[in-house]
């Protein structure tokens, strides 16, 4: 019996010993030295005379195959391939040049490398554009998409100098002015000329208070401008007018009719305290069911 128990205890101890040997100890593992097998597998350090990996033929082929466009930038740069985008750039090009251009000049400026179908669509769009004038070639009986001249059509056509500006203002049938922003669309450097015409009393200019920039222009008549002598200017400045509060009363005394109400009355009405309206009391509603009032009377005193 004892021999059987001894065998069981020895077997149990052997199982514990084998399990303990299989468990990994991190402290001993980190402090353990690398074995010879691991040192053999480590790659050798490159020597200065050895060729670098970047100069190898395989690395050069990889570098040549890499795209030139950075990943942070879109692949389509420049003017783009969209039809409306090309039309917008073409109109800006004609506006800057301010002289007729052929469709070949416009395509070369846009650097278009597209099919003839795309170029025809661009040509048809420019011919219908409200800011573009197309003049066909008079020497040809039949026009193609490659013929004719294109020029910018300003918002106010034909106004490019002082004479044309005065003629345009005199042709207006209403009292509206001309926007300087619309005027610059066909005459970009018009501000110095507008300043000279304003000094000559040929036009009236409305300017901004912040930077004194011209915004609107009206026609003026130099014959209506008269120089006032300095003596009369000095006398006018010496005149002492009565206060605004007394002007109404003085005009009434003289027999003149003032154009406005008496300022004193206006000030008195403004300073007068407002009276609060009294709240109306609650109204008693009209009695209904009058024919049933006798049923609600108390007849307890008539009991026997």
Tab-separated table of C-alpha atoms in Angstrom:
chain	number	residue	atom	x	y	z
A	1	UNK	CA	0.000	0.000	0.000
A	2	UNK	CA	2.810	2.363	0.874
A	3	UNK	CA	4.626	1.567	-2.344
A	4	UNK	CA	1.521	2.549	-4.339
A	5	UNK	CA	1.290	5.953	-2.596
A	6	UNK	CA	5.000	6.556	-3.129
A	7	UNK	CA	4.588	5.913	-6.845
A	8	UNK	CA	1.662	8.376	-7.035
A	9	UNK	CA	3.587	11.122	-5.179
A	10	UNK	CA	6.671	10.711	-7.332
A	11	UNK	CA	4.554	10.902	-10.497
A	12	UNK	CA	2.873	14.086	-9.241
A	13	UNK	CA	6.243	15.686	-8.440
A	14	UNK	CA	7.498	14.842	-11.914
A	15	UNK	CA	4.469	16.462	-13.498
A	16	UNK	CA	5.069	19.665	-11.498
A	17	UNK	CA	8.749	19.729	-12.458
A	18	UNK	CA	7.984	19.375	-16.163
A	19	UNK	CA	5.296	22.088	-16.017
A	20	UNK	CA	7.637	24.500	-14.204
A	21	UNK	CA	10.346	24.033	-16.828
A	22	UNK	CA	7.890	24.926	-19.607
A	23	UNK	CA	6.782	28.209	-18.001
A	24	UNK	CA	8.661	31.286	-19.346
A	25	UNK	CA	10.292	33.657	-16.865
A	26	UNK	CA	10.385	37.255	-18.299
A	27	UNK	CA	13.145	38.425	-15.955
A	28	UNK	CA	15.465	35.625	-16.943
A	29	UNK	CA	14.421	35.909	-20.598
A	30	UNK	CA	15.303	39.625	-20.870
A	31	UNK	CA	18.608	39.219	-19.093
A	32	UNK	CA	19.575	36.146	-21.068
A	33	UNK	CA	22.422	36.536	-23.556
A	34	UNK	CA	21.786	35.863	-27.228
A	35	UNK	CA	22.749	32.424	-28.300
A	36	UNK	CA	25.212	31.620	-31.005
A	37	UNK	CA	22.401	30.683	-33.381
A	38	UNK	CA	20.837	34.130	-33.091
A	39	UNK	CA	24.185	35.882	-33.565
A	40	UNK	CA	24.735	33.934	-36.733
A	41	UNK	CA	21.394	35.075	-38.172
A	42	UNK	CA	22.069	38.801	-37.519
A	43	UNK	CA	23.021	40.662	-40.736
A	44	UNK	CA	26.494	42.154	-40.907
A	45	UNK	CA	26.931	45.913	-40.626
A	46	UNK	CA	27.479	47.612	-43.964
A	47	UNK	CA	30.995	48.730	-44.661
A	48	UNK	CA	31.761	52.203	-46.078
A	49	UNK	CA	33.118	50.715	-49.285
A	50	UNK	CA	30.006	48.584	-49.907
A	51	UNK	CA	27.434	50.067	-52.360
A	52	UNK	CA	24.360	51.560	-50.687
A	53	UNK	CA	20.908	50.093	-51.249
A	54	UNK	CA	19.616	53.334	-52.762
A	55	UNK	CA	22.181	53.111	-55.594
A	56	UNK	CA	21.280	49.604	-56.629
A	57	UNK	CA	19.587	49.117	-60.041
A	58	UNK	CA	16.379	47.816	-58.420
A	59	UNK	CA	16.077	50.999	-56.304
A	60	UNK	CA	16.664	53.168	-59.363
A	61	UNK	CA	13.908	51.359	-61.243
A	62	UNK	CA	11.527	51.880	-58.312
A	63	UNK	CA	12.405	55.576	-58.180
A	64	UNK	CA	11.805	55.994	-61.913
A	65	UNK	CA	8.433	54.249	-61.674
A	66	UNK	CA	7.226	56.548	-58.854
A	67	UNK	CA	4.820	59.304	-60.013
A	68	UNK	CA	6.058	62.886	-60.188
A	69	UNK	CA	2.789	64.332	-58.827
A	70	UNK	CA	2.789	64.586	-55.013
A	71	UNK	CA	0.023	62.820	-53.170
A	72	UNK	CA	-1.062	66.074	-51.485
A	73	UNK	CA	-1.894	67.696	-54.838
A	74	UNK	CA	-4.698	66.760	-57.266
A	75	UNK	CA	-3.732	64.892	-60.388
A	76	UNK	CA	-5.513	67.403	-62.659
A	77	UNK	CA	-3.766	70.760	-62.475
A	78	UNK	CA	-3.645	73.763	-64.782
A	79	UNK	CA	-6.757	74.821	-66.658
A	80	UNK	CA	-8.509	71.485	-66.362
A	81	UNK	CA	-10.598	69.601	-68.875
A	82	UNK	CA	-14.047	70.926	-67.910
A	83	UNK	CA	-15.798	72.888	-70.666
A	84	UNK	CA	-17.192	75.650	-68.421
A	85	UNK	CA	-13.827	76.083	-66.711
A	86	UNK	CA	-12.102	76.539	-70.061
A	87	UNK	CA	-14.743	79.068	-71.143
A	88	UNK	CA	-14.219	81.124	-67.980
A	89	UNK	CA	-10.439	81.202	-68.524
A	90	UNK	CA	-10.941	82.077	-72.191
A	91	UNK	CA	-13.154	85.075	-71.325
A	92	UNK	CA	-10.567	86.297	-68.780
A	93	UNK	CA	-7.849	85.941	-71.434
A	94	UNK	CA	-9.828	88.045	-73.934
A	95	UNK	CA	-10.566	90.633	-71.234
A	96	UNK	CA	-6.873	90.995	-70.402
A	97	UNK	CA	-5.691	91.229	-74.018
A	98	UNK	CA	-8.446	93.688	-75.093
A	99	UNK	CA	-7.940	92.810	-78.758
A	100	UNK	CA	-9.423	90.177	-81.132
A	101	UNK	CA	-7.979	86.676	-80.937
A	102	UNK	CA	-8.481	83.520	-82.974
A	103	UNK	CA	-9.648	80.243	-81.497
A	104	UNK	CA	-6.137	78.869	-82.075
A	105	UNK	CA	-4.684	81.605	-79.865
A	106	UNK	CA	-7.204	80.816	-77.154
A	107	UNK	CA	-6.501	77.066	-77.291
A	108	UNK	CA	-2.741	77.666	-77.157
A	109	UNK	CA	-3.199	79.951	-74.153
A	110	UNK	CA	-5.296	77.314	-72.358
A	111	UNK	CA	-2.772	74.572	-73.287
A	112	UNK	CA	-5.591	72.249	-74.255
A	113	UNK	CA	-4.643	68.724	-75.299
A	114	UNK	CA	-8.120	67.461	-76.007
A	115	UNK	CA	-10.058	66.073	-78.933
A	116	UNK	CA	-11.515	68.155	-81.753
A	117	UNK	CA	-15.005	67.433	-80.394
A	118	UNK	CA	-14.131	69.204	-77.124
A	119	UNK	CA	-12.651	72.135	-79.062
A	120	UNK	CA	-15.817	72.460	-81.164
A	121	UNK	CA	-17.957	72.538	-78.007
A	122	UNK	CA	-15.690	75.254	-76.576
A	123	UNK	CA	-16.036	77.272	-79.794
A	124	UNK	CA	-19.838	77.012	-79.817
A	125	UNK	CA	-19.994	78.040	-76.151
A	126	UNK	CA	-17.804	81.097	-76.736
A	127	UNK	CA	-19.922	82.212	-79.691
A	128	UNK	CA	-23.041	82.119	-77.485
A	129	UNK	CA	-21.365	83.708	-74.450
A	130	UNK	CA	-22.874	87.103	-73.464
A	131	UNK	CA	-19.414	88.562	-72.702
A	132	UNK	CA	-17.813	87.517	-76.018
A	133	UNK	CA	-18.141	89.010	-79.523
A	134	UNK	CA	-17.477	86.743	-82.490
A	135	UNK	CA	-16.753	88.239	-85.888
A	136	UNK	CA	-16.815	85.752	-88.781
A	137	UNK	CA	-14.172	85.813	-91.488
A	138	UNK	CA	-15.556	87.966	-94.373
A	139	UNK	CA	-13.344	86.232	-96.948
A	140	UNK	CA	-15.024	82.849	-96.452
A	141	UNK	CA	-18.462	81.907	-97.682
A	142	UNK	CA	-18.875	79.129	-95.100
A	143	UNK	CA	-17.591	79.433	-91.535
A	144	UNK	CA	-16.103	76.581	-89.508
A	145	UNK	CA	-15.251	76.238	-85.823
A	146	UNK	CA	-11.689	77.386	-86.568
A	147	UNK	CA	-12.572	80.677	-88.316
A	148	UNK	CA	-13.421	84.125	-87.028
A	149	UNK	CA	-12.090	86.438	-84.343
A	150	UNK	CA	-13.138	86.601	-80.684
A	151	UNK	CA	-13.052	89.691	-78.462
A	152	UNK	CA	-14.321	90.643	-75.031
A	153	UNK	CA	-17.712	92.380	-74.830
A	154	UNK	CA	-17.766	94.806	-71.863
A	155	UNK	CA	-20.848	95.489	-69.743
A	156	UNK	CA	-20.913	99.087	-71.060
A	157	UNK	CA	-19.717	98.722	-74.645
A	158	UNK	CA	-17.915	101.517	-76.459
A	159	UNK	CA	-16.938	103.576	-73.389
A	160	UNK	CA	-13.129	103.841	-73.335
A	161	UNK	CA	-12.386	107.595	-73.129
A	162	UNK	CA	-13.919	110.856	-71.783
A	163	UNK	CA	-15.791	111.632	-75.039
A	164	UNK	CA	-17.524	108.249	-75.186
A	165	UNK	CA	-18.344	108.441	-71.463
A	166	UNK	CA	-20.041	111.845	-71.826
A	167	UNK	CA	-21.932	110.596	-74.888
A	168	UNK	CA	-23.152	107.547	-72.948
A	169	UNK	CA	-24.301	109.697	-69.994
A	170	UNK	CA	-26.136	112.115	-72.308
A	171	UNK	CA	-27.958	109.255	-74.049
A	172	UNK	CA	-29.473	108.049	-70.767
A	173	UNK	CA	-33.189	108.735	-70.515
A	174	UNK	CA	-33.409	108.384	-66.722
A	175	UNK	CA	-31.621	109.960	-63.775
A	176	UNK	CA	-29.647	106.857	-62.842
A	177	UNK	CA	-25.879	106.959	-62.688
A	178	UNK	CA	-23.249	104.650	-64.102
A	179	UNK	CA	-21.485	102.168	-61.852
A	180	UNK	CA	-17.715	102.548	-61.899
A	181	UNK	CA	-17.401	98.783	-61.424
A	182	UNK	CA	-19.280	98.190	-64.698
A	183	UNK	CA	-17.236	100.933	-66.322
A	184	UNK	CA	-13.971	99.208	-65.380
A	185	UNK	CA	-15.079	96.038	-67.145
A	186	UNK	CA	-14.204	97.657	-70.489
A	187	UNK	CA	-12.045	100.540	-69.229
A	188	UNK	CA	-9.850	99.250	-66.361
A	189	UNK	CA	-7.705	102.394	-65.896
A	190	UNK	CA	-10.541	104.917	-65.861
A	191	UNK	CA	-10.078	106.365	-62.351
A	192	UNK	CA	-7.431	109.040	-63.222
A	193	UNK	CA	-9.595	110.236	-66.121
A	194	UNK	CA	-12.665	110.363	-63.872
A	195	UNK	CA	-10.764	112.508	-61.354
A	196	UNK	CA	-9.766	114.998	-64.086
A	197	UNK	CA	-13.314	115.185	-65.451
A	198	UNK	CA	-14.622	115.779	-61.941
A	199	UNK	CA	-12.275	118.762	-61.508
A	200	UNK	CA	-13.497	120.170	-64.807
A	201	UNK	CA	-17.134	119.813	-63.575
A	202	UNK	CA	-18.037	117.509	-66.463
A	203	UNK	CA	-19.216	114.664	-64.237
A	204	UNK	CA	-20.469	114.183	-60.689
A	205	UNK	CA	-18.743	111.383	-58.777
A	206	UNK	CA	-19.976	109.644	-55.630
A	207	UNK	CA	-17.096	108.237	-53.581
A	208	UNK	CA	-16.764	106.006	-50.554
A	209	UNK	CA	-15.987	107.587	-47.192
A	210	UNK	CA	-13.456	104.947	-46.215
A	211	UNK	CA	-10.899	105.131	-49.054
A	212	UNK	CA	-12.402	107.810	-51.356
A	213	UNK	CA	-12.964	105.331	-54.188
A	214	UNK	CA	-15.313	106.297	-57.015
A	215	UNK	CA	-18.522	104.255	-57.052
A	216	UNK	CA	-21.062	106.020	-59.315
A	217	UNK	CA	-20.872	108.706	-62.010
A	218	UNK	CA	-23.488	111.219	-63.232
A	219	UNK	CA	-23.357	113.842	-65.968
A	220	UNK	CA	-22.605	117.438	-64.941
A	221	UNK	CA	-22.799	120.805	-66.744
A	222	UNK	CA	-19.758	123.095	-66.411
A	223	UNK	CA	-21.864	126.146	-67.330
A	224	UNK	CA	-23.824	125.775	-64.089
A	225	UNK	CA	-20.704	126.096	-61.990
A	226	UNK	CA	-20.018	129.698	-60.896
A	227	UNK	CA	-17.138	130.923	-58.825
A	228	UNK	CA	-18.133	132.749	-55.650
A	229	UNK	CA	-15.843	135.578	-54.607
A	230	UNK	CA	-14.061	135.345	-51.306
A	231	UNK	CA	-15.739	138.515	-50.008
A	232	UNK	CA	-19.230	136.986	-50.240
A	233	UNK	CA	-17.982	133.769	-48.711
A	234	UNK	CA	-16.595	135.677	-45.753
A	235	UNK	CA	-19.850	137.638	-45.311
A	236	UNK	CA	-21.879	134.437	-45.398
A	237	UNK	CA	-19.716	132.863	-42.746
A	238	UNK	CA	-20.105	135.964	-40.515
A	239	UNK	CA	-23.883	135.790	-40.620
A	240	UNK	CA	-25.369	134.523	-37.390
A	241	UNK	CA	-28.485	132.494	-37.921
A	242	UNK	CA	-30.921	131.992	-35.051
A	243	UNK	CA	-31.052	128.598	-33.372
A	244	UNK	CA	-33.154	125.889	-34.912
A	245	UNK	CA	-35.631	126.038	-32.034
A	246	UNK	CA	-36.369	129.752	-32.697
A	247	UNK	CA	-36.426	129.591	-36.508
A	248	UNK	CA	-40.034	128.379	-36.678
A	249	UNK	CA	-41.359	131.197	-34.489
A	250	UNK	CA	-39.462	133.906	-36.371
A	251	UNK	CA	-40.746	132.727	-39.732
A	252	UNK	CA	-44.320	132.760	-38.424
A	253	UNK	CA	-43.889	136.329	-37.129
A	254	UNK	CA	-42.623	137.518	-40.482
A	255	UNK	CA	-45.548	135.845	-42.257
A	256	UNK	CA	-43.628	132.994	-43.836
A	257	UNK	CA	-44.822	129.422	-43.767
A	258	UNK	CA	-42.279	127.036	-42.228
A	259	UNK	CA	-41.569	123.785	-44.020
A	260	UNK	CA	-41.785	121.721	-40.832
A	261	UNK	CA	-43.431	121.591	-37.442
A	262	UNK	CA	-42.347	123.639	-34.468
A	263	UNK	CA	-39.353	121.898	-32.850
A	264	UNK	CA	-40.467	123.062	-29.407
A	265	UNK	CA	-43.762	121.185	-29.741
A	266	UNK	CA	-41.973	118.100	-30.967
A	267	UNK	CA	-39.605	118.179	-27.980
A	268	UNK	CA	-42.511	118.755	-25.565
A	269	UNK	CA	-44.437	115.818	-26.972
A	270	UNK	CA	-41.376	113.605	-26.739
A	271	UNK	CA	-40.720	114.509	-23.091
A	272	UNK	CA	-44.384	114.263	-22.011
A	273	UNK	CA	-44.945	111.116	-19.948
A	274	UNK	CA	-47.328	108.623	-21.370
A	275	UNK	CA	-50.518	108.047	-19.404
A	276	UNK	CA	-51.350	104.483	-18.738
A	277	UNK	CA	-54.774	103.442	-19.858
A	278	UNK	CA	-57.152	102.205	-17.202
A	279	UNK	CA	-58.067	98.631	-17.524
A	280	UNK	CA	-61.767	98.086	-18.019
A	281	UNK	CA	-63.505	96.041	-15.377
A	282	UNK	CA	-64.883	92.632	-16.070
A	283	UNK	CA	-68.344	92.684	-17.506
A	284	UNK	CA	-70.970	90.535	-15.933
A	285	UNK	CA	-72.493	88.255	-18.446
A	286	UNK	CA	-76.136	88.462	-19.324
A	287	UNK	CA	-78.339	86.103	-17.288
A	288	UNK	CA	-79.809	83.284	-19.272
A	289	UNK	CA	-82.547	80.704	-18.541
A	290	UNK	CA	-84.753	83.385	-17.011
A	291	UNK	CA	-87.786	81.146	-17.430
A	292	UNK	CA	-86.304	78.675	-14.915
A	293	UNK	CA	-85.583	81.115	-12.076
A	294	UNK	CA	-88.671	80.037	-10.106
A	295	UNK	CA	-87.292	76.530	-9.839
A	296	UNK	CA	-84.181	77.821	-8.050
A	297	UNK	CA	-86.084	79.748	-5.328
A	298	UNK	CA	-86.113	78.557	-1.724
A	299	UNK	CA	-89.597	77.498	-0.520
A	300	UNK	CA	-88.476	75.878	2.750
A	301	UNK	CA	-90.263	78.515	4.848
A	302	UNK	CA	-93.613	77.422	3.458
A	303	UNK	CA	-93.454	73.931	4.873
A	304	UNK	CA	-96.222	72.912	7.223
